[in-house]
Short mmCIF file of C-alpha atoms in Angstrom, two decimals:
data_model
loop_
_atom_site.label_atom_id
_atom_site.label_comp_id
_atom_site.label_asym_id
_atom_site.label_seq_id
_atom_site.Cartn_x
_atom_site.Cartn_y
_atom_site.Cartn_z
CA MET A 1 0.21 -0.02 -0.11
CA THR A 2 2.46 2.51 -1.00
CA VAL A 3 1.16 5.96 -0.53
CA GLN A 4 1.06 8.59 -3.17
CA HIS A 5 2.02 12.12 -1.84
CA SER A 6 0.44 15.45 -3.21
CA PRO A 7 2.94 18.42 -3.44
CA GLN A 8 1.11 19.83 -0.35
CA HIS A 9 1.37 16.49 1.75
CA THR A 10 5.14 16.59 0.78
CA ALA A 11 5.63 20.12 1.52
CA SER A 12 4.15 19.78 4.93
CA ARG A 13 5.26 16.18 5.81
CA TYR A 14 7.95 17.07 8.46
CA SER A 15 6.23 19.98 10.33
CA ALA A 16 4.45 18.14 13.24
CA GLN A 17 7.01 15.34 13.02
CA THR A 18 10.02 17.70 13.33
CA ALA A 19 8.54 19.58 16.45
CA LEU A 20 7.76 16.43 18.20
CA LEU A 21 11.07 14.58 17.35
CA GLY A 22 12.74 17.55 18.83
CA GLU A 23 10.98 17.53 21.96
CA TYR A 24 11.81 13.73 22.04
CA ALA A 25 15.70 14.71 21.80
CA ASP A 26 15.27 17.27 24.69
CA SER A 27 13.24 15.03 27.06
CA LEU A 28 14.06 11.29 26.40
CA LEU A 29 17.18 9.42 27.25
CA GLY A 30 18.85 8.41 23.78
CA VAL A 31 19.25 4.85 24.34
CA PHE A 32 17.18 4.10 21.32
CA GLY A 33 19.07 6.66 18.94
CA SER A 34 16.87 9.07 17.27
CA PRO A 35 13.19 7.65 16.31
CA SER A 36 12.45 7.94 12.53
CA LEU A 37 8.56 8.65 13.19
CA VAL A 38 6.18 9.71 15.49
CA LEU A 39 3.23 7.20 15.18
CA THR A 40 0.01 8.43 16.27
CA HIS A 41 -2.52 5.58 15.57
CA GLY A 42 -3.10 2.29 13.67
CA LYS A 43 -5.54 0.06 12.60
CA GLY A 44 -4.83 -3.68 11.51
CA ALA A 45 -1.52 -3.79 9.81
CA VAL A 46 -1.23 -0.08 9.04
CA VAL A 47 0.06 2.61 11.20
CA THR A 48 -0.25 6.67 10.73
CA ASP A 49 2.43 9.20 11.57
CA ALA A 50 2.06 12.63 13.20
CA ASP A 51 1.71 13.96 9.56
CA GLY A 52 -1.22 11.81 8.61
CA ARG A 53 0.96 9.44 6.36
CA ASP A 54 0.31 5.61 6.41
CA TYR A 55 2.68 2.73 6.52
CA LEU A 56 2.27 -1.04 6.15
CA ASP A 57 3.68 -2.28 9.51
CA LEU A 58 5.81 -5.37 8.50
CA LEU A 59 7.65 -5.38 12.09
CA ALA A 60 4.66 -5.12 14.43
CA GLY A 61 6.68 -3.64 17.36
CA ILE A 62 9.32 -6.05 16.81
CA ALA A 63 6.98 -9.23 16.74
CA VAL A 64 4.79 -7.94 19.47
CA ASN A 65 1.53 -6.69 17.71
CA ALA A 66 0.39 -10.23 17.01
CA LEU A 67 -3.00 -9.02 16.35
CA GLY A 68 -2.05 -5.83 14.57
CA HIS A 69 -3.29 -2.55 15.87
CA ALA A 70 -6.50 -1.73 17.73
CA HIS A 71 -7.87 -5.02 16.92
CA PRO A 72 -11.68 -4.37 18.03
CA ARG A 73 -11.87 -7.67 20.19
CA TRP A 74 -8.62 -6.93 21.97
CA VAL A 75 -9.56 -3.42 22.36
CA GLU A 76 -12.98 -4.32 24.07
CA ILE A 77 -11.60 -7.03 26.41
CA VAL A 78 -8.91 -4.87 27.61
CA SER A 79 -10.83 -1.78 27.93
CA ARG A 80 -13.46 -3.75 30.04
CA GLN A 81 -10.92 -5.11 31.99
CA LEU A 82 -9.34 -1.50 32.96
CA ALA A 83 -12.69 -0.13 33.65
CA THR A 84 -13.23 -3.08 35.91
CA LEU A 85 -10.19 -3.94 37.96
CA GLY A 86 -6.57 -2.89 37.08
CA HIS A 87 -3.55 -3.32 39.33
CA VAL A 88 -3.62 -5.34 42.51
CA SER A 89 -0.20 -6.33 43.30
CA ASN A 90 0.86 -10.10 44.05
CA PHE A 91 -0.63 -10.17 47.54
CA PHE A 92 -3.72 -10.86 45.42
CA THR A 93 -4.72 -12.95 42.15
CA SER A 94 -7.56 -12.46 39.49
CA PRO A 95 -9.43 -14.81 37.47
CA GLN A 96 -7.73 -13.49 34.32
CA GLN A 97 -4.29 -14.41 35.76
CA ILE A 98 -5.20 -17.89 36.69
CA ALA A 99 -6.97 -18.46 33.40
CA LEU A 100 -3.99 -17.17 31.38
CA ALA A 101 -1.62 -19.61 33.15
CA GLY A 102 -3.68 -22.64 32.76
CA LYS A 103 -4.31 -21.78 29.11
CA LEU A 104 -0.51 -21.29 28.37
CA LEU A 105 0.34 -24.68 30.46
CA SER A 106 -2.38 -26.42 28.12
CA LEU A 107 -1.02 -24.93 24.74
CA ALA A 108 2.35 -26.22 25.49
CA GLY A 109 1.17 -29.58 26.61
CA ALA A 110 2.77 -29.34 29.99
CA PRO A 111 2.17 -32.28 32.56
CA ALA A 112 0.81 -31.92 35.93
CA GLY A 113 2.81 -30.10 38.46
CA SER A 114 3.80 -27.38 35.90
CA HIS A 115 3.56 -23.70 36.84
CA VAL A 116 3.71 -20.27 35.09
CA PHE A 117 5.33 -16.97 36.37
CA PHE A 118 4.22 -13.96 34.90
CA ALA A 119 6.77 -10.76 34.40
CA ASN A 120 6.37 -7.76 32.27
CA SER A 121 8.87 -8.44 29.27
CA GLY A 122 11.09 -11.06 27.73
CA ALA A 123 14.28 -10.02 29.62
CA GLU A 124 12.43 -10.29 32.85
CA ALA A 125 11.36 -13.72 31.88
CA ASN A 126 14.75 -14.71 31.05
CA GLU A 127 16.13 -13.29 34.26
CA ALA A 128 13.60 -15.57 36.04
CA ALA A 129 15.08 -18.39 34.08
CA PHE A 130 18.76 -17.54 34.94
CA LYS A 131 17.60 -17.65 38.74
CA LEU A 132 16.04 -21.00 38.02
CA ALA A 133 19.10 -22.11 36.55
CA ARG A 134 21.27 -21.08 39.71
CA ARG A 135 18.67 -22.60 41.97
CA HIS A 136 18.99 -25.92 39.97
CA GLY A 137 22.93 -25.75 40.13
CA HIS A 138 22.59 -25.36 43.90
CA GLU A 139 20.03 -28.23 44.38
CA HIS A 140 21.98 -30.62 42.24
CA PRO A 141 25.29 -30.20 42.96
CA GLY A 142 28.32 -31.14 40.58
CA PRO A 143 31.12 -33.69 40.51
CA ASP A 144 33.05 -31.70 43.13
CA GLY A 145 30.15 -31.62 45.76
CA GLY A 146 29.79 -27.78 45.00
CA PRO A 147 26.87 -26.07 42.82
CA ARG A 148 27.08 -26.23 39.38
CA GLY A 149 28.32 -23.10 38.24
CA THR A 150 27.85 -22.90 34.58
CA VAL A 151 25.10 -21.81 32.09
CA LEU A 152 25.63 -22.39 28.53
CA ALA A 153 24.18 -20.07 26.08
CA LEU A 154 24.75 -19.94 22.33
CA GLU A 155 27.01 -17.51 19.98
CA SER A 156 24.83 -14.94 18.38
CA ALA A 157 22.08 -15.26 21.16
CA PHE A 158 20.13 -12.57 22.34
CA HIS A 159 18.07 -12.66 25.48
CA GLY A 160 17.78 -9.26 26.71
CA ARG A 161 19.29 -6.23 28.25
CA THR A 162 19.02 -6.26 31.88
CA MET A 163 22.21 -7.46 33.49
CA GLY A 164 21.42 -11.19 33.85
CA ALA A 165 19.92 -11.46 30.29
CA LEU A 166 22.63 -9.29 29.02
CA ALA A 167 25.15 -12.06 30.59
CA LEU A 168 23.34 -14.58 28.41
CA THR A 169 23.43 -12.29 25.31
CA ALA A 170 26.45 -13.00 23.09
CA LYS A 171 26.86 -9.76 21.37
CA GLU A 172 30.13 -7.98 22.60
CA ALA A 173 29.10 -4.57 21.57
CA TYR A 174 26.12 -5.04 23.99
CA ARG A 175 28.09 -6.43 26.68
CA ALA A 176 31.28 -4.82 26.96
CA PRO A 177 30.23 -1.41 28.32
CA PHE A 178 28.66 -3.06 31.36
CA GLU A 179 31.22 -5.50 32.32
CA PRO A 180 31.70 -7.23 34.84
CA LEU A 181 28.41 -9.00 34.09
CA PRO A 182 26.98 -11.92 36.34
CA GLY A 183 29.49 -14.84 35.75
CA GLY A 184 29.24 -18.60 34.96
CA VAL A 185 27.90 -18.09 31.33
CA ARG A 186 29.71 -19.69 28.47
CA HIS A 187 28.83 -18.99 24.73
CA ILE A 188 29.23 -22.07 22.48
CA PRO A 189 28.68 -22.62 18.68
CA ALA A 190 25.10 -23.73 17.96
CA THR A 191 26.28 -27.33 16.87
CA VAL A 192 25.52 -30.64 18.33
CA ALA A 193 29.29 -31.11 18.47
CA ALA A 194 29.86 -28.13 20.68
CA LEU A 195 27.03 -29.49 23.08
CA GLU A 196 28.64 -32.87 23.37
CA GLU A 197 31.90 -31.08 24.36
CA HIS A 198 30.84 -28.60 26.78
CA LEU A 199 27.84 -30.15 28.28
CA ASP A 200 28.85 -32.14 31.70
CA GLY A 201 28.08 -32.41 35.07
CA THR A 202 29.29 -28.82 35.98
CA VAL A 203 26.42 -27.27 33.85
CA ALA A 204 23.46 -26.08 35.47
CA ALA A 205 21.44 -25.05 32.30
CA LEU A 206 21.48 -24.63 28.68
CA ILE A 207 19.34 -21.59 27.13
CA VAL A 208 18.74 -21.44 23.40
CA GLU A 209 16.26 -19.51 20.94
CA PRO A 210 14.72 -22.17 18.43
CA VAL A 211 15.32 -19.23 15.92
CA GLN A 212 17.86 -16.48 16.47
CA GLY A 213 15.85 -13.33 15.68
CA GLU A 214 18.53 -10.54 16.55
CA ALA A 215 21.17 -12.75 14.72
CA GLY A 216 19.05 -12.47 11.24
CA VAL A 217 16.44 -15.25 11.69
CA ARG A 218 18.98 -17.98 12.04
CA GLU A 219 17.41 -21.39 12.80
CA LEU A 220 19.30 -24.13 14.79
CA PRO A 221 20.53 -26.98 12.92
CA GLU A 222 18.04 -29.82 12.42
CA GLY A 223 17.67 -32.03 15.38
CA TYR A 224 19.56 -29.51 17.38
CA LEU A 225 16.78 -29.08 20.15
CA ARG A 226 16.20 -33.09 20.51
CA ALA A 227 20.00 -33.63 20.94
CA ALA A 228 19.93 -30.88 23.60
CA ARG A 229 17.02 -32.25 25.50
CA GLU A 230 18.97 -35.80 25.55
CA LEU A 231 22.39 -34.41 26.60
CA THR A 232 20.73 -32.16 29.27
CA ARG A 233 18.91 -34.93 30.60
CA ARG A 234 22.03 -37.12 30.55
CA HIS A 235 24.16 -34.54 32.25
CA GLY A 236 21.32 -33.29 34.83
CA ALA A 237 20.97 -30.01 33.30
CA LEU A 238 17.97 -27.84 32.64
CA LEU A 239 16.99 -26.98 29.08
CA VAL A 240 15.61 -23.53 28.83
CA VAL A 241 14.13 -22.32 25.54
CA ASP A 242 13.56 -18.60 24.97
CA GLU A 243 10.39 -18.36 22.87
CA VAL A 244 10.06 -14.62 23.60
CA GLN A 245 9.94 -13.69 19.73
CA THR A 246 9.17 -16.98 18.33
CA GLY A 247 6.21 -17.80 20.69
CA MET A 248 2.60 -17.38 20.51
CA GLY A 249 1.93 -18.09 16.83
CA ARG A 250 5.05 -16.16 15.37
CA THR A 251 6.41 -19.20 13.37
CA GLY A 252 2.74 -20.61 12.76
CA ARG A 253 3.06 -22.68 15.95
CA TRP A 254 2.13 -21.59 19.55
CA PHE A 255 5.80 -22.70 20.34
CA ALA A 256 8.56 -22.83 17.67
CA SER A 257 10.15 -25.58 19.74
CA SER A 258 7.11 -27.91 19.38
CA ALA A 259 8.30 -28.66 16.04
CA GLU A 260 11.07 -31.08 17.81
CA LEU A 261 10.03 -31.08 21.54
CA THR A 262 6.72 -32.44 22.37
CA GLY A 263 5.16 -35.04 25.14
CA ASP A 264 7.94 -36.15 27.26
CA ASP A 265 10.73 -34.22 25.69
CA LEU A 266 9.43 -30.66 26.53
CA PRO A 267 12.11 -28.17 27.77
CA ASP A 268 12.46 -27.70 31.56
CA ALA A 269 11.49 -24.10 30.91
CA ILE A 270 9.98 -21.95 28.37
CA THR A 271 10.10 -18.07 28.50
CA LEU A 272 7.51 -15.92 26.63
CA ALA A 273 6.66 -12.11 25.96
CA LYS A 274 6.37 -10.00 22.88
CA GLY A 275 3.21 -11.57 20.99
CA LEU A 276 1.65 -13.05 24.22
CA GLY A 277 0.20 -9.71 25.15
CA GLY A 278 -0.72 -8.43 21.58
CA GLY A 279 0.83 -5.03 22.46
CA PHE A 280 0.40 -4.99 26.18
CA PRO A 281 3.49 -5.59 28.34
CA ILE A 282 3.64 -9.05 29.77
CA GLY A 283 6.20 -11.79 30.06
CA ALA A 284 6.03 -15.52 31.31
CA MET A 285 8.20 -18.46 32.41
CA LEU A 286 6.64 -21.85 31.97
CA THR A 287 8.34 -24.36 34.57
CA VAL A 288 7.68 -27.83 33.12
CA GLY A 289 6.91 -30.62 35.81
CA ALA A 290 6.70 -30.36 39.70
CA GLU A 291 10.38 -30.83 40.27
CA VAL A 292 11.52 -27.79 38.09
CA SER A 293 8.65 -25.95 39.49
CA ALA A 294 9.75 -26.45 43.14
CA LEU A 295 13.08 -24.80 42.56
CA LEU A 296 11.84 -21.15 43.21
CA GLY A 297 10.02 -20.78 46.33
CA ALA A 298 8.12 -18.14 48.27
CA GLY A 299 10.28 -14.91 48.49
CA GLN A 300 12.88 -16.14 45.90
CA HIS A 301 11.76 -14.03 42.96
CA GLY A 302 8.93 -11.68 42.37
CA THR A 303 7.51 -8.75 40.68
CA THR A 304 5.19 -5.74 41.41
CA PHE A 305 3.35 -5.40 38.29
CA GLY A 306 3.83 -8.80 36.67
CA GLY A 307 0.41 -10.83 35.67
CA ASN A 308 -1.91 -7.84 36.72
CA PRO A 309 -5.47 -8.09 35.59
CA PRO A 310 -5.27 -5.87 32.51
CA ALA A 311 -1.96 -7.73 31.26
CA THR A 312 -3.28 -11.09 31.71
CA ALA A 313 -6.56 -10.12 30.10
CA ALA A 314 -4.63 -8.80 27.09
CA GLY A 315 -2.84 -12.29 27.08
CA LEU A 316 -6.26 -14.19 27.06
CA ALA A 317 -7.68 -11.72 24.39
CA THR A 318 -4.72 -12.48 22.15
CA VAL A 319 -4.63 -16.11 22.70
CA THR A 320 -8.39 -16.38 22.04
CA VAL A 321 -8.40 -14.30 18.68
CA ILE A 322 -5.21 -16.34 17.45
CA GLU A 323 -7.37 -19.59 18.08
CA GLU A 324 -10.96 -18.24 16.88
CA ASP A 325 -9.39 -16.75 13.69
CA GLY A 326 -7.08 -19.51 12.65
CA LEU A 327 -4.09 -17.27 12.69
CA LEU A 328 -1.55 -20.13 13.11
CA GLU A 329 -2.45 -21.57 9.76
CA HIS A 330 -3.06 -18.03 8.31
CA ALA A 331 0.77 -17.11 9.65
CA ARG A 332 1.99 -20.03 7.66
CA ALA A 333 0.33 -19.40 4.46
CA VAL A 334 0.94 -15.65 4.45
CA GLY A 335 4.69 -16.39 5.42
CA ALA A 336 5.02 -18.83 2.63
CA VAL A 337 3.72 -16.08 0.12
CA LEU A 338 6.45 -13.37 1.52
CA GLY A 339 9.28 -16.07 1.63
CA GLU A 340 8.63 -17.47 -2.03
CA GLY A 341 8.18 -13.57 -3.05
CA LEU A 342 11.40 -12.58 -1.56
CA ARG A 343 13.26 -15.27 -3.04
CA ALA A 344 12.14 -14.14 -6.68
CA VAL A 345 13.26 -10.40 -6.19
CA PRO A 346 16.55 -9.50 -7.71
CA GLY A 347 19.02 -8.44 -5.09
CA VAL A 348 17.50 -10.70 -2.53
CA GLY A 349 19.98 -13.62 -1.50
CA GLU A 350 18.95 -16.46 1.14
CA VAL A 351 15.79 -15.93 2.69
CA ARG A 352 15.10 -17.80 6.03
CA GLN A 353 11.33 -17.94 6.86
CA ARG A 354 9.17 -19.82 9.64
CA GLY A 355 5.69 -18.49 9.65
CA LEU A 356 5.85 -14.92 9.75
CA LEU A 357 9.38 -14.30 11.11
CA ILE A 358 11.47 -13.86 8.11
CA GLY A 359 14.96 -12.91 7.84
CA ALA A 360 16.24 -12.14 4.16
CA ASP A 361 20.07 -11.55 3.04
CA LEU A 362 20.62 -8.63 0.56
CA GLU A 363 23.26 -8.51 -1.93
CA ILE A 364 25.37 -5.38 -1.16
CA PRO A 365 25.81 -3.13 -4.13
CA ALA A 366 29.48 -2.82 -5.40
CA GLY A 367 31.04 0.50 -4.07
CA ALA A 368 28.57 0.86 -1.13
CA THR A 369 29.89 3.55 1.17
CA ALA A 370 27.36 2.90 3.79
CA PRO A 371 25.62 0.12 5.46
CA PHE A 372 23.16 -1.27 2.91
CA GLY A 373 20.38 -2.64 5.43
CA PRO A 374 19.71 0.48 7.10
CA ALA A 375 19.41 2.41 3.62
CA VAL A 376 16.73 -0.28 2.56
CA VAL A 377 14.94 0.20 6.03
CA GLU A 378 14.96 4.18 5.06
CA ALA A 379 13.79 3.66 1.35
CA ALA A 380 11.07 1.27 2.44
CA ARG A 381 9.77 3.86 4.95
CA ASP A 382 9.65 6.49 2.10
CA ALA A 383 7.75 3.99 0.21
CA GLY A 384 5.25 3.42 2.93
CA PHE A 385 6.79 0.18 4.55
CA ILE A 386 8.20 -0.42 8.12
CA VAL A 387 10.86 -3.14 8.15
CA ASN A 388 13.91 -3.96 10.20
CA ALA A 389 17.65 -4.71 9.38
CA THR A 390 19.43 -6.75 11.79
CA GLY A 391 22.78 -5.98 10.34
CA PRO A 392 24.20 -4.32 7.30
CA GLY A 393 22.95 -6.96 4.76
CA THR A 394 19.95 -8.53 6.38
CA LEU A 395 16.17 -7.54 6.58
CA ARG A 396 13.82 -9.05 9.44
CA LEU A 397 10.08 -9.14 8.70
CA ALA A 398 7.91 -10.03 11.78
CA PRO A 399 4.40 -8.40 10.74
CA PRO A 400 1.17 -8.93 12.57
CA LEU A 401 -0.34 -12.25 12.06
CA ILE A 402 -3.32 -10.61 10.53
CA LEU A 403 -1.35 -9.44 7.48
CA THR A 404 -3.20 -10.39 4.31
CA GLU A 405 -1.82 -11.84 1.21
CA GLU A 406 -2.84 -8.64 -0.75
CA GLN A 407 -1.07 -6.52 1.66
CA ALA A 408 2.11 -8.93 1.54
CA HIS A 409 2.22 -8.50 -2.38
CA THR A 410 2.03 -4.66 -2.25
CA PHE A 411 5.50 -5.08 -0.25
CA LEU A 412 6.78 -7.58 -2.82
CA ASP A 413 5.90 -5.48 -5.61
CA ALA A 414 7.57 -2.26 -4.39
CA LEU A 415 10.73 -4.06 -3.14
CA PRO A 416 12.65 -3.92 -6.52
CA GLU A 417 12.12 -0.08 -6.55
CA ILE A 418 13.06 0.09 -2.62
CA LEU A 419 16.45 -1.83 -3.35
CA ARG A 420 17.07 0.55 -6.30
CA ALA A 421 16.54 3.58 -4.19
CA ALA A 422 18.63 2.08 -1.35
CA THR A 423 21.39 1.38 -3.83
CA THR A 424 21.71 4.84 -5.03
CA ALA A 425 21.49 6.11 -1.55
CA VAL A 426 24.75 4.13 -0.65
CA THR A 427 26.65 4.45 -3.97
CA ALA A 428 26.02 8.06 -4.91
CA PRO A 429 29.17 10.30 -4.53
CA ALA A 430 28.97 12.64 -1.64
CA ALA A 431 27.83 16.08 -2.40
CA ALA A 432 30.71 18.66 -2.37
CA PRO A 433 30.76 21.08 0.25
CA GLU A 434 29.47 24.56 -0.32
CA THR A 435 32.03 27.01 -0.81
CA PRO A 436 31.27 30.38 1.29
CA PRO A 437 31.17 33.44 -0.82
CA LYS A 438 34.35 35.63 -0.69
CA GLU A 439 33.96 38.75 1.25
CA ALA A 440 34.00 41.80 -0.69
#
């Protein structure tokens, strides 16, 4: 849905945004850099900026807005909950919290004795999993009789930016400014051979993403999760699967890991967030089985806001709409359209697609003087599309699960011109600096 601009629209395009972005720079901490847009409202898979321009949202708040924007049933349920009961603290519970916990355990196929901890984000869910691993290490000593001190994570992993989650995250640029980080984490290659080398009786847990989104939507090798399940059991370590980005229908399944791990082979813990709330902040950690669930007792972990009535009502609304509208099947179908369409576009290399989580490698133009991925993001935005670059040559798409095939085709049709515009931007010679006039 490329937007055609009238001369009047183009002339006034930046007026409202420029003022608001200036206020942003004056008021907000610059940890996100400079925002490119001020968004004011949205409907379905389309968002609108402060100057009234529409964009097809192919990022969905980084895989968060599973139902798109202002989905009527989601809005009605969350609004009714806010008008009925808001925050109550965790001295109390609510029917919504109990119902969502039960629903998640049912979707996971978790056995009796499994439990849920609700947090506010993916990083918080992974912090809980890190503490779960530490408790397991204390409860199940290593060969020397002391606590198991090692948690294994993968190279290229991303698990969050709080200190514990950052310790699990591999990217040096994220880690270095905040070292020393919590210790005992070892990053290993995503190969079965590396698992066999590093998993032993000193390891408390292994944490993995089924698909590494931040790394460019890169899947684990086929059979990796099954091998990880077998090896962690053999050595008495926990298997934690981070489904923060991949869970809740993003890959066309409730859990991406269920492609390999089902029945008696479920992970010991699963972390969720992003799409779980459909846009409302919520995270969760599922602990599988009574023994793992008993590792964290009263007072050993907590949160003030986690699992409050509006958040869990939002989670229930999201799950209900995904189920009732057949969005798992829809994500697989529309994802396949995008995947095949991208593979047919000149200038697009390898495409990695699981449902509506897609990574596409781009051919870097000869003579490029700037990173190509960000230039494509900017050119796409100018054409009316919101996409994301996870590196200098990789695009990531994570649109709402309600995206239609027609909307997918509008992007595919526009992409060749977007790539041409980005190529011009990164290969054009820099303009010569203006020479100031000589004084008379």
